[in-house]
Short mmCIF file of C-alpha atoms in Angstrom, two decimals:
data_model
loop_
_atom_site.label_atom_id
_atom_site.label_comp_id
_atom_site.label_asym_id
_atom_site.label_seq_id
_atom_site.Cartn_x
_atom_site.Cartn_y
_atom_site.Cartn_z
CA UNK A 1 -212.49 -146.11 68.07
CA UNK A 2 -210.93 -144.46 70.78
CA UNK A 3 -207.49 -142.49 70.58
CA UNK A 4 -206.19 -145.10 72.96
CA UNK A 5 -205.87 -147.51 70.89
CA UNK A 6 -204.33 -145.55 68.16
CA UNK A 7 -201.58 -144.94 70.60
CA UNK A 8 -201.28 -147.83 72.10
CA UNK A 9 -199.86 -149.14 68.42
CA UNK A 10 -197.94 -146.12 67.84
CA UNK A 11 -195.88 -147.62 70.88
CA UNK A 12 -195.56 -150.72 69.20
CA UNK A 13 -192.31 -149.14 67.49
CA UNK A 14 -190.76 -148.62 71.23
CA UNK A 15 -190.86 -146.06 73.72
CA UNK A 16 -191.46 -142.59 73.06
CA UNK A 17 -192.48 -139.40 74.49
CA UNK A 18 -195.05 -137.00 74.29
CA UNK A 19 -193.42 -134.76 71.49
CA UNK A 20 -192.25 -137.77 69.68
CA UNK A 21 -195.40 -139.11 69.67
CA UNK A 22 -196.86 -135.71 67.89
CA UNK A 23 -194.43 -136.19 65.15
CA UNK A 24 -195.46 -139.78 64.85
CA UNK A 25 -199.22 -138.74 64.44
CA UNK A 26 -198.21 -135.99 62.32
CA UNK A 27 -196.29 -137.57 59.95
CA UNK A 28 -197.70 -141.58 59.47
CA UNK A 29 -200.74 -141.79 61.64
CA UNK A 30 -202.65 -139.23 60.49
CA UNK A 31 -203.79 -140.96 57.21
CA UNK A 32 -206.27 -143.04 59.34
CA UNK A 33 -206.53 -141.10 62.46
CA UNK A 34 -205.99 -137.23 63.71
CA UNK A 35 -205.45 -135.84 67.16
CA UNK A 36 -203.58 -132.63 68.71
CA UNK A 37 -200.78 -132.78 70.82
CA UNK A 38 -203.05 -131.37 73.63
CA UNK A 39 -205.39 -134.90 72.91
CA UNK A 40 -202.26 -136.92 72.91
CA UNK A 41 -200.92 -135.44 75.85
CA UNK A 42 -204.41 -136.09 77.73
CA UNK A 43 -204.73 -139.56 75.99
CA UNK A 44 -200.94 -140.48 77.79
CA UNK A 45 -201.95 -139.36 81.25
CA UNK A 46 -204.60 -141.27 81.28
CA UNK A 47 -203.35 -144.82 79.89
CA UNK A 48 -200.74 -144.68 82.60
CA UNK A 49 -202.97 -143.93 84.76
CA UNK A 50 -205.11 -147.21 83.40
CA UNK A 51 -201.42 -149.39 83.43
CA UNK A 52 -201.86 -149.74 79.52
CA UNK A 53 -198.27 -147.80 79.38
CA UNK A 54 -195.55 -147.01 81.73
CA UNK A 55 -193.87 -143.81 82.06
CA UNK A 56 -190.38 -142.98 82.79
CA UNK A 57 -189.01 -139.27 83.51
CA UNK A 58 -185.76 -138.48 81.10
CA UNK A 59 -183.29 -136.11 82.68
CA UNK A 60 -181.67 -133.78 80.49
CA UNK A 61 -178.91 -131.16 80.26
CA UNK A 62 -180.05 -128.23 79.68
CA UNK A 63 -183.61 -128.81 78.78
CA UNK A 64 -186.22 -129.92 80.83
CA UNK A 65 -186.72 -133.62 81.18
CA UNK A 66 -189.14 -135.76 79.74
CA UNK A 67 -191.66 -138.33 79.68
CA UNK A 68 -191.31 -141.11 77.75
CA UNK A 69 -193.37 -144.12 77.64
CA UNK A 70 -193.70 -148.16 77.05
CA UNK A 71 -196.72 -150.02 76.40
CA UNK A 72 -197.33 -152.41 79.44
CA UNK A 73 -198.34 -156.02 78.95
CA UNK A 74 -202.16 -155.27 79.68
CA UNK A 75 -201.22 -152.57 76.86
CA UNK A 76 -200.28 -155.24 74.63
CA UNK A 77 -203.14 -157.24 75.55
CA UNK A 78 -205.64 -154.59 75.45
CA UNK A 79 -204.56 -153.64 71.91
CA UNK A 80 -204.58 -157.39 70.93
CA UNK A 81 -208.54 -157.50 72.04
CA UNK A 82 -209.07 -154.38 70.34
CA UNK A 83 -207.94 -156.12 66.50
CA UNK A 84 -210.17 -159.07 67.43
CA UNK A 85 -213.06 -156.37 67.86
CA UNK A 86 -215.94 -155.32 64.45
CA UNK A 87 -214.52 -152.09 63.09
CA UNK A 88 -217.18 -149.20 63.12
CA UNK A 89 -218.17 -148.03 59.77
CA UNK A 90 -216.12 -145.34 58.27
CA UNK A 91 -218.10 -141.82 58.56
CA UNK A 92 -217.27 -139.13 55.75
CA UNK A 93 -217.67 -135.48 56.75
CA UNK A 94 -216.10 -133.32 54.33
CA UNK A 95 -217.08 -129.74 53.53
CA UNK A 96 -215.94 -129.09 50.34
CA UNK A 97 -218.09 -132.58 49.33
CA UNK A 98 -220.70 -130.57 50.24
CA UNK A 99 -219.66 -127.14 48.59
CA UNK A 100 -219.09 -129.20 45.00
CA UNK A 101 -223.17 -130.59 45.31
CA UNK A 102 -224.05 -127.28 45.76
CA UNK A 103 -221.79 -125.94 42.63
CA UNK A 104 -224.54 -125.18 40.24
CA UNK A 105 -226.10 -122.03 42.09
CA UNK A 106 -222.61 -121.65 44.22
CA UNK A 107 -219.42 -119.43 43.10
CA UNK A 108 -217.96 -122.17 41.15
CA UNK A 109 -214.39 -119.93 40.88
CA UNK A 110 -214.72 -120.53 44.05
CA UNK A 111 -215.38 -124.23 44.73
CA UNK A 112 -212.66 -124.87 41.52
CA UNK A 113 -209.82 -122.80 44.08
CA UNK A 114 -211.01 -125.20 46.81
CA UNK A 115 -210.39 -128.17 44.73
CA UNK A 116 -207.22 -127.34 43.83
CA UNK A 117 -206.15 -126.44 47.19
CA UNK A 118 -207.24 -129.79 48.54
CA UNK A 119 -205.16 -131.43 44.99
CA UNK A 120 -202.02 -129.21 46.36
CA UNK A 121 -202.20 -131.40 50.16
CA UNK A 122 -202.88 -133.85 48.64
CA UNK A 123 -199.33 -134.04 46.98
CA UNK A 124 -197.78 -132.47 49.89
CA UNK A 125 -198.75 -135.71 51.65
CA UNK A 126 -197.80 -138.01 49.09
CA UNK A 127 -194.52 -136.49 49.29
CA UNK A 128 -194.59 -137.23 52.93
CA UNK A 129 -195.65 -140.68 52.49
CA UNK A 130 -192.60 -141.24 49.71
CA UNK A 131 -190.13 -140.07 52.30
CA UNK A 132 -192.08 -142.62 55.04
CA UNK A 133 -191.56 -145.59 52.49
CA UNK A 134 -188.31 -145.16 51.49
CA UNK A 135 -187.55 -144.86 55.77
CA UNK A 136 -189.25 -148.38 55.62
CA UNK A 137 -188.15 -149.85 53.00
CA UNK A 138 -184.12 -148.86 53.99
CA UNK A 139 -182.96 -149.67 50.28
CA UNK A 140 -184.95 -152.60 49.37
CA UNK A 141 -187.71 -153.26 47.14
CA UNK A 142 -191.28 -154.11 48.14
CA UNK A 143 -191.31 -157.52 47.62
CA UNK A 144 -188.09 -158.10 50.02
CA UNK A 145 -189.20 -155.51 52.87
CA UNK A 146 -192.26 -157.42 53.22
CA UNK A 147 -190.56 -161.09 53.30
CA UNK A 148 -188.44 -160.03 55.95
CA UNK A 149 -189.98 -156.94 57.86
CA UNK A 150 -190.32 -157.52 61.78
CA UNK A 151 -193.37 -155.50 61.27
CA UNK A 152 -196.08 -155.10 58.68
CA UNK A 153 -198.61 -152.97 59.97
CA UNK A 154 -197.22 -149.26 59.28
CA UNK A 155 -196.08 -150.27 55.80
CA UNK A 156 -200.08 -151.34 55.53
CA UNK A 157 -201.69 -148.15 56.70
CA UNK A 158 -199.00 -146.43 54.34
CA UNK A 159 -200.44 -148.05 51.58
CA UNK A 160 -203.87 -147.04 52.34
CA UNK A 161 -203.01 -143.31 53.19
CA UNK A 162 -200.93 -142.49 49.99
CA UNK A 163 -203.99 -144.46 47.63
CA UNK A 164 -206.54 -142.36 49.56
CA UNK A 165 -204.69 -139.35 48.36
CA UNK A 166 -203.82 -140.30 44.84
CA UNK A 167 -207.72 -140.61 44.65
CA UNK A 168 -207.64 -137.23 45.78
CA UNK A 169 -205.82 -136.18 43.11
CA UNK A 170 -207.67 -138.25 40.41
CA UNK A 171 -211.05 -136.66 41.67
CA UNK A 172 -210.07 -133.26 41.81
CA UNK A 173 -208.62 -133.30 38.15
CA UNK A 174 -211.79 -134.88 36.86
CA UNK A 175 -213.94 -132.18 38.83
CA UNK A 176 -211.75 -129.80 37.50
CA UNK A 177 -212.43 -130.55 34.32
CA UNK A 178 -215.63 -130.86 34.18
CA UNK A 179 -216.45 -127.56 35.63
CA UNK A 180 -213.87 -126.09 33.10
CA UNK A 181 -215.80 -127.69 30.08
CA UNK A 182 -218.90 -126.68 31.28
CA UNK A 183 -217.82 -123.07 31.83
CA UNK A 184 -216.59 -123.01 27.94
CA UNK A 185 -220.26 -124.23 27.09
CA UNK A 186 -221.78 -121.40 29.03
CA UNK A 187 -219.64 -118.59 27.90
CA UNK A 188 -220.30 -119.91 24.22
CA UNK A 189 -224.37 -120.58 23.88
CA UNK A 190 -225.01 -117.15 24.40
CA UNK A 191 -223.27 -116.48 21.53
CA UNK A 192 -224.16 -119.07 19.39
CA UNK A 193 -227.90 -118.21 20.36
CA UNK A 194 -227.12 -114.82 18.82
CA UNK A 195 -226.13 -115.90 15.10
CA UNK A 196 -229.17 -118.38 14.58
CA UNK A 197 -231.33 -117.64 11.63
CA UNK A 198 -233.82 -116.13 12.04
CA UNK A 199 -236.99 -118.63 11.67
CA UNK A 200 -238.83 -118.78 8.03
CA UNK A 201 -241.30 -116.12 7.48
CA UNK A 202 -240.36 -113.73 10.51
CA UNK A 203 -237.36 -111.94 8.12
CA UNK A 204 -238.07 -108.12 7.81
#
């Protein structure tokens, strides 16, 4: 999937600029999909350029004005076509998957400090996406914002984002505590090795 058509739906909420765009991707998009403001800004310039959005200059006072944009009706259309599309297998590439297989002739203090870094974003985003669902939900409970919501999508991809990283979490205190446990057997067989009997007949 392109970063078109991530944008294109992040414009679904109403017109927006550049910056506010960022904040968007930063903050609720980027559970499913990542990009720099430089992409973003790129990305823009283009689809108005394509008449998938329209672009407006803001004048301000004492700043410098702004962009903001709409999606167009071939916008709208283009992102309807893309739902109606196959989605493309999701492809994992994750480097500290790849530092944990290699654990057993690695630094494993090492890998364990990795893990718990990626535990501590992983909470930092949760937090996020708590302070994203009570924005959604405005006061009510689950059950009534989806009866009545205009729109269900971002509550959707919220779900998915804040299980993805509660599975974080669950992972990286299971690795955790395996590599502990396995730690406390190494630093113990040596000396339980050392106060075995001796075998029969090899005493003095």
């Amino acid at each position: 999937m392109s970063l078109k058509y991530a944008i294109l739906a992040a414009l679904l909420e109403g017109e927006a600029s550049g910056y506010d765009l960022a904040k968007v991707f930063d903050v609720s998009v980027a559970n499913f999909w990542s990009a720099t403001p430089q992409q973003l800004y790129r990305e823009l310039d283009r689809l108005a350029e394509g008449g998938l959005i329209a672009a407006r200059v803001v004048e301000q006072q004492r700043r410098p004005n702004k962009r903001v944009f709409t999606l167009t009706e071939a916008g709208r259309d283009a992102l309807g076509a893309f739902t109606a599309e196959a989605p493309r297998p999701t492809a994992i590439r994750d480097e500290l998957l790849v530092m944990t297989r290699a654990v057993d002739i690695g630094d494993r203090d090492a890998v364990r400090a990795s893990v718990e870094e990626r535990m501590e974003w992983a909470r930092a985003k949760l937090a996020r996406y708590e302070r994203l669902r009570e924005r959604l939900l405005a006061g009510r409970d689950e059950a009534a914002f989806i009866a009545a919501a205009e729109r269900i999508g971002p509550y959707l991809t919220l779900m998915r984002g804040r299980s993805f990283e509660e599975e974080n979490l669950r992972w990286g205190q299971r690795v955790l505590e395996i590599l502990d446990r396995r730690a406390e057997g190494s630093d113990a067989r040596p000396a339980a090795d050392a106060e075995e009997p001796a075998p029969p007949g090899r005493a003095g």
